[in-house]
Amino acid sequence: MRLVPIALFASLLCISPLWADTPENPDIEKLSQALRIETISHDDPANRNMAAFNEFHDFLKASFPRVHAELERERVGDYSLLYHWPGRQQTSLPVLLTAHMDVVPVREGDVWAWDQPPFSGAIAGDRIYGRGAFDNKIQVITLLGAAERLLAEGYQPPTDVYFAFGHDEELGGGAGARAMAKHLATRVGRFSFVLDEGGGVLEGTLLGDIPGYIGLIGIAEKGEVNLTLRSSAQPGFSHSSSPGPNTPVTRLARALVRLADNPFDAKLTAATSALLDHMGAVMTGLDGVALRNRWLFQSVVRNRLASRPASNAMIRTTMVPTMISGSTKANSIPEIAEANVNIRILPGDTIESVVAHVTRAIDDPAIEISVKQHLQPRNPRPASDTGSRPYQALARLARTQFPDATFISPWLITGGTDARHYRVLSDHVFGFTPVHLTAEQLQGPHGIGEWVTTQNVEEAGHFYRQLFLGLEAFLRDPVSE
């Protein structure tokens, strides 16, 4: 018999379940508490509880007293938080570290499929459960935790450090990260580098027959656009007993099939080419041979990458219908049938080229195609230079902190992060979540059963501590910018 009802009762009382282990690292308990605060980004503004963000702000202030006593804190965009940690000198460009406080909703029907209630923050064994555990409260807590302990030791960074914690990353970051980026552009100007979520130290089998773990540092990010496809009825055909040959639903269905039959061409970006070089150096068998000789086995490599959803997303602009609407009555032909198509744009493509491709593929002037502007369409984020001082320092730190990683490689972030808004502040924008991640863990964010391990909290906190202590290796002279 499952213990979910007991855990739910415990979460309602805002206490840890009785079977929870007592954590030694204070950040473990703080993350558990943070997960109990429902900072949910609902698509519908009417469903958003912004009081939860005020509660989260108060929680951070109580949990990290030295940070809030010694660092300047501002509220930006009403609910996002910007911290300023003054450095010893101003001869180097400042540094920006970012994360987000908001989480995606939990579907009502999924609650009972979780091993622990999604907003319980339950600590069971070596796992900490909760919506937002990995995406992305672990980084908020461990960043502040590392700063809190270094402040207690009297540490001051060599240059100014800023923390930017957005409140609407799951909605596109328009009111949070974008507002903070605009504020920082006016107040500070340029930054030495920006480090956000993304990547991590993943099981090598996620990308193929690779031994151990692989470290992935995001250097670029796909764009996104949502298109509405609309098909309208011809006058006089509204009852299902006498349908015409082209109802809105059949015409729309035909359009969606044409999109599925006409995918975007596969292309290798600089980030993916670098990753394939690393993979080829360690993979054995025919896959290793093909990767090391891509000039000869281009089609083989392309087909192998296309066979897995994760790697297929790295080599092409992807399209998928996510919402379809039609009639509200079983025996009535709808006057309008609509579909939302979510498109993730590979670097090299643009919103304009995507719309042109969709229009050509559907080849039906009766299908209206429009961009959903309110969902903040964006072009891909350009790649950051892997030969730069900040990237090289970040890769060295990752290799040192994760010696079990077979390799550390650049990576194309196939999802969306707040980092895209900060590209105006620096040419060196990276995404790296400094924890080991299993294939099982990666199913949780935005899904069922999100969790991190107590070891994840330990390793993230230690990584940020070492980053701060070795910050000089990352910095660049303002003149070089």
Short mmCIF file of C-alpha atoms in Angstrom, two decimals:
data_model
loop_
_atom_site.label_atom_id
_atom_site.label_comp_id
_atom_site.label_asym_id
_atom_site.label_seq_id
_atom_site.Cartn_x
_atom_site.Cartn_y
_atom_site.Cartn_z
CA MET A 1 0.00 0.00 0.00
CA ARG A 2 1.38 3.40 -0.99
CA LEU A 3 2.01 6.11 1.60
CA VAL A 4 0.85 9.02 -0.57
CA PRO A 5 -2.10 10.02 1.68
CA ILE A 6 0.24 10.24 4.70
CA ALA A 7 2.76 12.29 2.72
CA LEU A 8 0.01 14.59 1.51
CA PHE A 9 -1.15 15.14 5.08
CA ALA A 10 2.43 15.93 6.10
CA SER A 11 2.80 18.41 3.26
CA LEU A 12 -0.40 20.19 4.26
CA LEU A 13 1.08 20.69 7.72
CA CYS A 14 4.26 22.03 6.06
CA ILE A 15 6.45 19.50 7.84
CA SER A 16 8.80 16.89 6.46
CA PRO A 17 7.40 13.35 6.32
CA LEU A 18 8.28 11.28 9.38
CA TRP A 19 10.43 8.88 7.34
CA ALA A 20 12.63 11.65 5.95
CA ASP A 21 16.33 11.40 6.67
CA THR A 22 17.85 14.25 8.64
CA PRO A 23 20.02 16.15 6.15
CA GLU A 24 23.49 17.33 7.15
CA ASN A 25 23.90 19.97 4.44
CA PRO A 26 21.57 22.87 5.34
CA ASP A 27 20.83 23.46 1.66
CA ILE A 28 19.09 20.09 1.49
CA GLU A 29 16.46 21.11 4.01
CA LYS A 30 16.23 24.57 2.46
CA LEU A 31 15.52 23.06 -0.95
CA SER A 32 12.89 20.84 0.65
CA GLN A 33 11.22 23.91 2.13
CA ALA A 34 11.51 25.84 -1.13
CA LEU A 35 9.63 23.09 -2.97
CA ARG A 36 6.64 23.50 -0.67
CA ILE A 37 6.02 27.03 -1.94
CA GLU A 38 3.87 26.78 -5.08
CA THR A 39 5.49 29.36 -7.35
CA ILE A 40 3.59 28.10 -10.38
CA SER A 41 3.58 29.82 -13.75
CA HIS A 42 0.13 29.13 -15.15
CA ASP A 43 -0.53 30.07 -18.77
CA ASP A 44 -3.79 31.75 -17.74
CA PRO A 45 -3.02 34.92 -15.74
CA ALA A 46 -6.25 34.46 -13.80
CA ASN A 47 -4.83 31.27 -12.28
CA ARG A 48 -1.53 32.73 -11.11
CA ASN A 49 -0.97 33.11 -7.39
CA MET A 50 1.63 35.86 -7.19
CA ALA A 51 1.45 35.86 -3.38
CA ALA A 52 3.43 32.62 -3.54
CA PHE A 53 6.37 34.55 -5.01
CA ASN A 54 6.27 37.04 -2.15
CA GLU A 55 6.28 34.07 0.22
CA PHE A 56 9.29 32.65 -1.64
CA HIS A 57 11.12 35.97 -1.39
CA ASP A 58 10.53 36.02 2.37
CA PHE A 59 11.71 32.44 2.62
CA LEU A 60 14.99 33.29 0.85
CA LYS A 61 15.54 36.26 3.13
CA ALA A 62 15.06 34.13 6.25
CA SER A 63 17.14 31.24 4.90
CA PHE A 64 20.16 33.25 3.76
CA PRO A 65 20.55 36.11 6.26
CA ARG A 66 24.15 37.04 5.39
CA VAL A 67 23.34 37.30 1.68
CA HIS A 68 20.45 39.62 2.46
CA ALA A 69 22.49 41.67 4.91
CA GLU A 70 25.56 42.16 2.72
CA LEU A 71 24.29 42.04 -0.87
CA GLU A 72 22.05 44.60 -2.49
CA ARG A 73 18.69 43.11 -3.50
CA GLU A 74 16.20 44.59 -5.97
CA ARG A 75 12.81 43.47 -7.17
CA VAL A 76 12.52 43.75 -10.94
CA GLY A 77 9.38 43.16 -12.95
CA ASP A 78 7.50 43.06 -9.63
CA TYR A 79 8.52 39.50 -8.69
CA SER A 80 12.01 38.75 -10.05
CA LEU A 81 15.04 39.22 -7.78
CA LEU A 82 18.38 40.80 -8.65
CA TYR A 83 21.30 40.59 -6.20
CA HIS A 84 24.57 42.53 -6.37
CA TRP A 85 27.69 41.21 -4.62
CA PRO A 86 30.36 43.95 -4.79
CA GLY A 87 33.84 42.82 -5.83
CA ARG A 88 37.27 43.88 -4.59
CA GLN A 89 38.10 45.86 -7.71
CA GLN A 90 36.54 47.08 -10.94
CA THR A 91 39.24 46.25 -13.49
CA SER A 92 37.35 43.25 -14.84
CA LEU A 93 33.88 42.94 -16.24
CA PRO A 94 31.26 41.69 -13.77
CA VAL A 95 29.72 38.22 -13.74
CA LEU A 96 26.05 37.21 -13.97
CA LEU A 97 24.68 33.93 -12.58
CA THR A 98 21.04 33.19 -13.22
CA ALA A 99 18.29 30.75 -12.26
CA HIS A 100 14.51 30.88 -12.01
CA MET A 101 12.05 30.58 -9.14
CA ASP A 102 8.92 29.57 -11.02
CA VAL A 103 7.78 26.04 -11.85
CA VAL A 104 5.35 24.48 -14.29
CA PRO A 105 1.95 23.25 -13.08
CA VAL A 106 1.19 19.66 -12.14
CA ARG A 107 -1.73 18.19 -14.05
CA GLU A 108 -4.48 17.30 -11.65
CA GLY A 109 -4.79 13.76 -12.94
CA ASP A 110 -1.04 13.15 -12.49
CA VAL A 111 -0.81 13.92 -8.75
CA TRP A 112 -1.40 10.35 -7.62
CA ALA A 113 1.24 9.04 -10.02
CA TRP A 114 3.99 10.81 -8.09
CA ASP A 115 5.98 8.76 -5.57
CA GLN A 116 5.65 11.74 -3.21
CA PRO A 117 3.22 14.67 -3.45
CA PRO A 118 4.56 17.27 -5.92
CA PHE A 119 4.63 20.16 -3.45
CA SER A 120 5.65 18.23 -0.35
CA GLY A 121 9.42 18.69 -0.63
CA ALA A 122 9.59 15.18 0.79
CA ILE A 123 13.04 13.80 1.58
CA ALA A 124 12.86 10.03 1.15
CA GLY A 125 16.12 8.15 1.21
CA ASP A 126 18.58 10.11 -0.90
CA ARG A 127 15.90 11.88 -2.96
CA ILE A 128 14.22 15.25 -2.58
CA TYR A 129 10.87 15.29 -4.36
CA GLY A 130 8.94 18.22 -5.73
CA ARG A 131 7.93 20.23 -8.76
CA GLY A 132 10.88 22.49 -9.49
CA ALA A 133 13.46 20.34 -7.69
CA PHE A 134 15.64 20.18 -10.78
CA ASP A 135 13.91 22.87 -12.84
CA ASN A 136 15.21 25.07 -11.28
CA LYS A 137 15.10 25.68 -7.53
CA ILE A 138 18.19 23.58 -6.87
CA GLN A 139 20.28 26.28 -8.55
CA VAL A 140 18.63 29.14 -6.67
CA ILE A 141 19.27 27.43 -3.33
CA THR A 142 22.81 26.20 -3.99
CA LEU A 143 23.97 29.50 -5.49
CA LEU A 144 22.77 31.41 -2.45
CA GLY A 145 24.02 28.69 -0.13
CA ALA A 146 27.53 28.89 -1.55
CA ALA A 147 27.49 32.69 -1.24
CA GLU A 148 26.14 32.50 2.32
CA ARG A 149 28.99 30.28 3.50
CA LEU A 150 31.69 32.28 1.70
CA LEU A 151 30.38 35.49 3.25
CA ALA A 152 30.67 33.85 6.66
CA GLU A 153 34.33 33.16 5.84
CA GLY A 154 34.92 36.81 4.92
CA TYR A 155 35.28 36.12 1.20
CA GLN A 156 34.81 38.90 -1.34
CA PRO A 157 34.82 38.12 -5.08
CA PRO A 158 37.50 39.73 -7.28
CA THR A 159 34.86 41.49 -9.37
CA ASP A 160 31.17 42.33 -9.06
CA VAL A 161 28.86 39.31 -9.10
CA TYR A 162 25.15 39.50 -9.87
CA PHE A 163 22.46 36.89 -9.27
CA ALA A 164 19.31 37.17 -11.41
CA PHE A 165 16.38 34.97 -10.37
CA GLY A 166 13.45 35.18 -12.77
CA HIS A 167 9.83 34.60 -11.85
CA ASP A 168 8.39 33.68 -15.27
CA GLU A 169 10.97 31.60 -17.13
CA GLU A 170 8.34 28.94 -17.78
CA LEU A 171 6.27 31.59 -19.58
CA GLY A 172 9.17 32.90 -21.66
CA GLY A 173 10.81 35.29 -19.20
CA GLY A 174 9.27 38.41 -20.71
CA ALA A 175 8.40 40.10 -17.40
CA GLY A 176 11.37 38.74 -15.48
CA ALA A 177 14.64 37.98 -17.26
CA ARG A 178 13.98 40.37 -20.12
CA ALA A 179 13.26 43.20 -17.66
CA MET A 180 16.38 42.37 -15.63
CA ALA A 181 18.52 42.26 -18.77
CA LYS A 182 17.24 45.67 -19.82
CA HIS A 183 17.85 47.04 -16.32
CA LEU A 184 21.41 45.63 -16.21
CA ALA A 185 22.22 46.91 -19.69
CA THR A 186 21.49 50.43 -18.49
CA ARG A 187 22.96 50.13 -15.02
CA VAL A 188 26.02 47.93 -15.61
CA GLY A 189 26.64 47.47 -19.32
CA ARG A 190 28.66 44.45 -20.41
CA PHE A 191 29.43 41.27 -18.45
CA SER A 192 32.41 38.94 -18.59
CA PHE A 193 30.10 35.94 -18.89
CA VAL A 194 26.63 34.71 -18.02
CA LEU A 195 25.93 31.26 -16.56
CA ASP A 196 22.38 29.87 -16.55
CA GLU A 197 20.77 26.43 -16.36
CA GLY A 198 21.18 23.86 -19.09
CA GLY A 199 23.31 20.85 -19.83
CA GLY A 200 24.74 18.91 -16.90
CA VAL A 201 26.60 15.66 -16.35
CA LEU A 202 24.44 13.03 -18.03
CA GLU A 203 24.58 9.28 -18.45
CA GLY A 204 26.45 8.61 -21.68
CA THR A 205 23.90 6.07 -22.84
CA LEU A 206 21.44 8.91 -23.42
CA LEU A 207 23.33 9.73 -26.62
CA GLY A 208 24.65 6.32 -27.59
CA ASP A 209 27.07 3.63 -26.49
CA ILE A 210 29.22 5.99 -24.44
CA PRO A 211 30.80 4.79 -21.20
CA GLY A 212 30.15 6.63 -17.94
CA TYR A 213 28.93 10.20 -17.84
CA ILE A 214 29.30 13.09 -20.27
CA GLY A 215 29.40 16.78 -19.35
CA LEU A 216 27.42 19.09 -21.62
CA ILE A 217 27.80 22.88 -21.54
CA GLY A 218 25.17 24.78 -23.49
CA ILE A 219 26.70 27.36 -25.81
CA ALA A 220 23.68 28.01 -28.05
CA GLU A 221 19.93 27.62 -27.85
CA LYS A 222 17.18 26.78 -30.30
CA GLY A 223 14.49 29.34 -31.01
CA GLU A 224 10.77 28.76 -30.74
CA VAL A 225 7.58 29.77 -32.47
CA ASN A 226 4.00 28.57 -32.10
CA LEU A 227 1.88 28.65 -35.24
CA THR A 228 -1.89 28.50 -35.42
CA LEU A 229 -3.29 26.55 -38.37
CA ARG A 230 -6.93 27.42 -38.98
CA SER A 231 -9.42 25.79 -41.31
CA SER A 232 -12.89 27.34 -41.79
CA ALA A 233 -16.10 25.63 -42.94
CA GLN A 234 -17.80 26.25 -46.26
CA PRO A 235 -21.32 27.68 -45.79
CA GLY A 236 -24.14 25.14 -45.63
CA PHE A 237 -22.27 22.16 -44.13
CA SER A 238 -22.84 22.10 -40.38
CA HIS A 239 -24.57 18.81 -39.60
CA SER A 240 -22.67 15.55 -39.45
CA SER A 241 -25.43 13.71 -41.30
CA SER A 242 -24.57 15.46 -44.57
CA PRO A 243 -20.90 16.38 -44.56
CA GLY A 244 -19.10 17.98 -47.44
CA PRO A 245 -15.90 16.55 -48.92
CA ASN A 246 -13.59 19.02 -47.13
CA THR A 247 -14.70 19.73 -43.60
CA PRO A 248 -12.48 21.95 -41.44
CA VAL A 249 -11.26 18.91 -39.53
CA THR A 250 -10.33 16.85 -42.59
CA ARG A 251 -8.61 19.81 -44.23
CA LEU A 252 -6.68 20.54 -41.02
CA ALA A 253 -5.76 16.87 -40.60
CA ARG A 254 -4.44 16.81 -44.16
CA ALA A 255 -2.30 19.86 -43.41
CA LEU A 256 -0.80 18.25 -40.30
CA VAL A 257 0.03 15.07 -42.21
CA ARG A 258 1.80 17.14 -44.85
CA LEU A 259 3.92 18.78 -42.15
CA ALA A 260 4.84 15.37 -40.74
CA ASP A 261 5.79 14.21 -44.24
CA ASN A 262 7.96 17.28 -44.89
CA PRO A 263 10.37 17.71 -41.96
CA PHE A 264 13.14 20.28 -42.01
CA ASP A 265 16.49 19.14 -43.39
CA ALA A 266 19.07 17.87 -40.92
CA LYS A 267 22.02 20.21 -40.34
CA LEU A 268 25.01 20.13 -38.01
CA THR A 269 25.62 23.24 -35.94
CA ALA A 270 29.04 24.07 -34.49
CA ALA A 271 27.93 22.87 -31.04
CA THR A 272 26.65 19.53 -32.33
CA SER A 273 29.72 18.99 -34.53
CA ALA A 274 31.94 19.47 -31.47
CA LEU A 275 29.82 17.01 -29.49
CA LEU A 276 30.06 14.42 -32.28
CA ASP A 277 33.85 14.82 -32.29
CA HIS A 278 33.94 14.00 -28.58
CA MET A 279 31.55 11.08 -29.03
CA GLY A 280 33.57 9.65 -31.91
CA ALA A 281 36.75 9.73 -29.83
CA VAL A 282 35.32 7.37 -27.19
CA MET A 283 32.73 5.25 -29.03
CA THR A 284 33.67 1.83 -30.34
CA GLY A 285 32.18 -0.28 -33.10
CA LEU A 286 30.62 0.95 -36.31
CA ASP A 287 29.11 4.06 -34.69
CA GLY A 288 32.56 5.17 -33.56
CA VAL A 289 34.01 4.56 -37.01
CA ALA A 290 31.20 6.55 -38.65
CA LEU A 291 31.57 9.49 -36.27
CA ARG A 292 35.33 9.64 -36.75
CA ASN A 293 34.87 9.61 -40.51
CA ARG A 294 31.81 11.77 -41.00
CA TRP A 295 33.12 12.97 -44.35
CA LEU A 296 32.47 9.45 -45.62
CA PHE A 297 29.48 8.38 -43.50
CA GLN A 298 27.40 11.54 -43.44
CA SER A 299 24.12 9.80 -44.27
CA VAL A 300 24.76 7.02 -41.74
CA VAL A 301 25.47 9.50 -38.97
CA ARG A 302 22.47 11.61 -39.89
CA ASN A 303 20.14 8.62 -39.87
CA ARG A 304 21.47 7.38 -36.54
CA LEU A 305 21.00 10.80 -34.95
CA ALA A 306 17.51 11.09 -36.41
CA SER A 307 16.51 7.74 -34.90
CA ARG A 308 16.52 9.13 -31.32
CA PRO A 309 14.27 12.03 -30.29
CA ALA A 310 16.99 13.69 -28.18
CA SER A 311 19.64 13.63 -30.90
CA ASN A 312 17.16 14.35 -33.70
CA ALA A 313 16.30 17.61 -31.93
CA MET A 314 19.97 18.61 -32.14
CA ILE A 315 20.17 18.35 -35.93
CA ARG A 316 16.96 19.87 -37.25
CA THR A 317 14.16 22.33 -36.65
CA THR A 318 11.37 20.22 -35.19
CA MET A 319 7.59 20.59 -35.56
CA VAL A 320 4.89 18.97 -33.45
CA PRO A 321 1.13 19.62 -33.11
CA THR A 322 0.36 20.19 -29.43
CA MET A 323 -3.26 21.41 -29.32
CA ILE A 324 -6.25 20.78 -31.59
CA SER A 325 -9.75 22.22 -31.28
CA GLY A 326 -12.95 21.75 -33.26
CA SER A 327 -16.61 21.21 -32.53
CA THR A 328 -18.03 21.15 -29.01
CA LYS A 329 -20.84 18.78 -30.10
CA ALA A 330 -20.49 15.19 -31.30
CA ASN A 331 -22.91 15.54 -34.24
CA SER A 332 -21.92 19.01 -35.42
CA ILE A 333 -19.26 19.88 -37.97
CA PRO A 334 -17.19 22.73 -36.54
CA GLU A 335 -17.18 26.05 -38.32
CA ILE A 336 -13.51 26.40 -37.44
CA ALA A 337 -10.86 23.78 -36.66
CA GLU A 338 -7.53 24.92 -35.25
CA ALA A 339 -4.22 23.35 -34.35
CA ASN A 340 -1.20 24.74 -32.53
CA VAL A 341 2.13 23.63 -33.95
CA ASN A 342 5.12 24.09 -31.66
CA ILE A 343 8.34 24.60 -33.61
CA ARG A 344 11.85 24.60 -32.13
CA ILE A 345 14.15 26.46 -34.46
CA LEU A 346 17.68 25.25 -35.18
CA PRO A 347 20.42 27.89 -35.51
CA GLY A 348 20.57 28.78 -39.18
CA ASP A 349 16.78 28.88 -39.52
CA THR A 350 14.60 31.83 -38.54
CA ILE A 351 10.97 32.48 -37.72
CA GLU A 352 10.48 33.80 -41.27
CA SER A 353 12.08 30.76 -42.91
CA VAL A 354 10.02 28.45 -40.69
CA VAL A 355 6.73 30.09 -41.71
CA ALA A 356 7.78 29.85 -45.35
CA HIS A 357 8.58 26.14 -44.99
CA VAL A 358 5.24 25.41 -43.29
CA THR A 359 3.35 27.32 -45.98
CA ARG A 360 5.09 25.39 -48.77
CA ALA A 361 4.63 22.03 -47.07
CA ILE A 362 0.90 22.48 -46.44
CA ASP A 363 0.29 23.93 -49.90
CA ASP A 364 -3.33 24.83 -49.18
CA PRO A 365 -4.39 28.50 -49.34
CA ALA A 366 -7.52 27.61 -47.38
CA ILE A 367 -5.37 26.94 -44.28
CA GLU A 368 -4.67 30.20 -42.46
CA ILE A 369 -1.23 30.27 -40.82
CA SER A 370 -0.45 32.81 -38.11
CA VAL A 371 2.25 33.35 -35.49
CA LYS A 372 1.13 33.41 -31.85
CA GLN A 373 2.83 36.62 -30.84
CA HIS A 374 1.65 36.44 -27.22
CA LEU A 375 3.78 33.30 -26.75
CA GLN A 376 6.93 35.31 -27.43
CA PRO A 377 8.38 33.82 -30.63
CA ARG A 378 12.15 33.98 -30.72
CA ASN A 379 14.95 33.24 -33.12
CA PRO A 380 17.80 30.94 -32.04
CA ARG A 381 20.42 32.26 -29.62
CA PRO A 382 23.82 32.55 -31.36
CA ALA A 383 26.62 30.27 -30.23
CA SER A 384 29.18 31.50 -27.73
CA ASP A 385 32.86 31.02 -28.51
CA THR A 386 34.31 27.83 -27.04
CA GLY A 387 37.80 29.25 -27.48
CA SER A 388 37.07 32.12 -25.09
CA ARG A 389 38.59 32.45 -21.65
CA PRO A 390 35.24 32.06 -19.83
CA TYR A 391 34.31 28.86 -21.67
CA GLN A 392 37.73 27.32 -21.19
CA ALA A 393 37.65 28.11 -17.47
CA LEU A 394 34.15 26.68 -17.15
CA ALA A 395 35.14 23.48 -18.96
CA ARG A 396 38.23 23.09 -16.74
CA LEU A 397 36.14 23.54 -13.61
CA ALA A 398 33.61 20.98 -14.85
CA ARG A 399 36.39 18.47 -15.57
CA THR A 400 37.85 19.02 -12.10
CA GLN A 401 34.55 18.76 -10.26
CA PHE A 402 33.27 15.80 -12.28
CA PRO A 403 36.33 13.61 -12.89
CA ASP A 404 34.10 10.64 -13.76
CA ALA A 405 32.85 12.42 -16.90
CA THR A 406 34.25 10.78 -20.02
CA PHE A 407 34.39 14.19 -21.67
CA ILE A 408 33.14 17.78 -21.35
CA SER A 409 31.63 19.14 -24.56
CA PRO A 410 29.75 22.11 -26.00
CA TRP A 411 26.06 21.43 -26.51
CA LEU A 412 23.06 22.95 -28.26
CA ILE A 413 20.26 23.57 -25.76
CA THR A 414 17.14 22.25 -27.46
CA GLY A 415 14.68 23.72 -24.94
CA GLY A 416 14.25 27.32 -23.84
CA THR A 417 15.92 29.18 -20.97
CA ASP A 418 16.17 32.72 -19.64
CA ALA A 419 19.72 32.88 -21.02
CA ARG A 420 18.46 34.15 -24.38
CA HIS A 421 17.47 37.45 -22.78
CA TYR A 422 20.98 38.00 -21.41
CA ARG A 423 22.76 37.66 -24.75
CA VAL A 424 22.54 41.46 -25.03
CA LEU A 425 24.85 41.69 -22.00
CA SER A 426 27.66 39.36 -23.10
CA ASP A 427 28.90 37.33 -26.03
CA HIS A 428 29.73 34.57 -23.54
CA VAL A 429 26.47 33.00 -22.35
CA PHE A 430 26.51 29.40 -21.14
CA GLY A 431 24.11 26.88 -19.68
CA PHE A 432 25.33 24.30 -17.18
CA THR A 433 23.57 22.61 -14.27
CA PRO A 434 26.44 21.19 -12.19
CA VAL A 435 24.97 17.83 -11.14
CA HIS A 436 24.96 14.20 -12.22
CA LEU A 437 21.71 13.32 -13.97
CA THR A 438 20.28 9.90 -14.75
CA ALA A 439 17.90 9.10 -17.58
CA GLU A 440 15.17 8.55 -14.98
CA GLN A 441 15.71 12.02 -13.49
CA LEU A 442 15.41 13.70 -16.86
CA GLN A 443 11.86 12.37 -17.24
CA GLY A 444 10.69 14.40 -14.21
CA PRO A 445 10.93 18.10 -15.13
CA HIS A 446 7.59 19.12 -16.69
CA GLY A 447 6.49 15.51 -16.15
CA ILE A 448 5.75 13.11 -13.31
CA GLY A 449 7.93 12.50 -10.27
CA GLU A 450 10.50 15.32 -10.40
CA TRP A 451 13.34 14.86 -7.93
CA VAL A 452 17.00 15.50 -7.25
CA THR A 453 19.36 13.63 -4.94
CA THR A 454 21.03 14.90 -1.81
CA GLN A 455 24.30 14.30 -3.68
CA ASN A 456 23.08 16.69 -6.41
CA VAL A 457 22.67 19.42 -3.79
CA GLU A 458 26.14 18.72 -2.41
CA GLU A 459 27.85 18.75 -5.81
CA ALA A 460 26.05 21.88 -7.06
CA GLY A 461 26.92 23.81 -3.91
CA HIS A 462 30.55 22.70 -4.11
CA PHE A 463 30.74 23.61 -7.80
CA TYR A 464 29.52 27.15 -7.19
CA ARG A 465 31.88 27.54 -4.25
CA GLN A 466 34.84 26.57 -6.42
CA LEU A 467 33.61 28.85 -9.19
CA PHE A 468 33.60 31.83 -6.83
CA LEU A 469 37.00 30.95 -5.35
CA GLY A 470 38.54 30.57 -8.81
CA LEU A 471 36.72 33.43 -10.49
CA GLU A 472 39.88 35.16 -11.70
CA ALA A 473 40.33 32.41 -14.30
CA PHE A 474 37.02 33.42 -15.92
CA LEU A 475 37.46 37.16 -16.06
CA ARG A 476 38.26 39.39 -18.97
CA ASP A 477 39.53 42.94 -19.09
CA PRO A 478 36.79 45.46 -20.05
CA VAL A 479 39.04 46.76 -22.82
CA SER A 480 38.92 43.34 -24.54
CA GLU A 481 35.15 43.55 -24.77
#
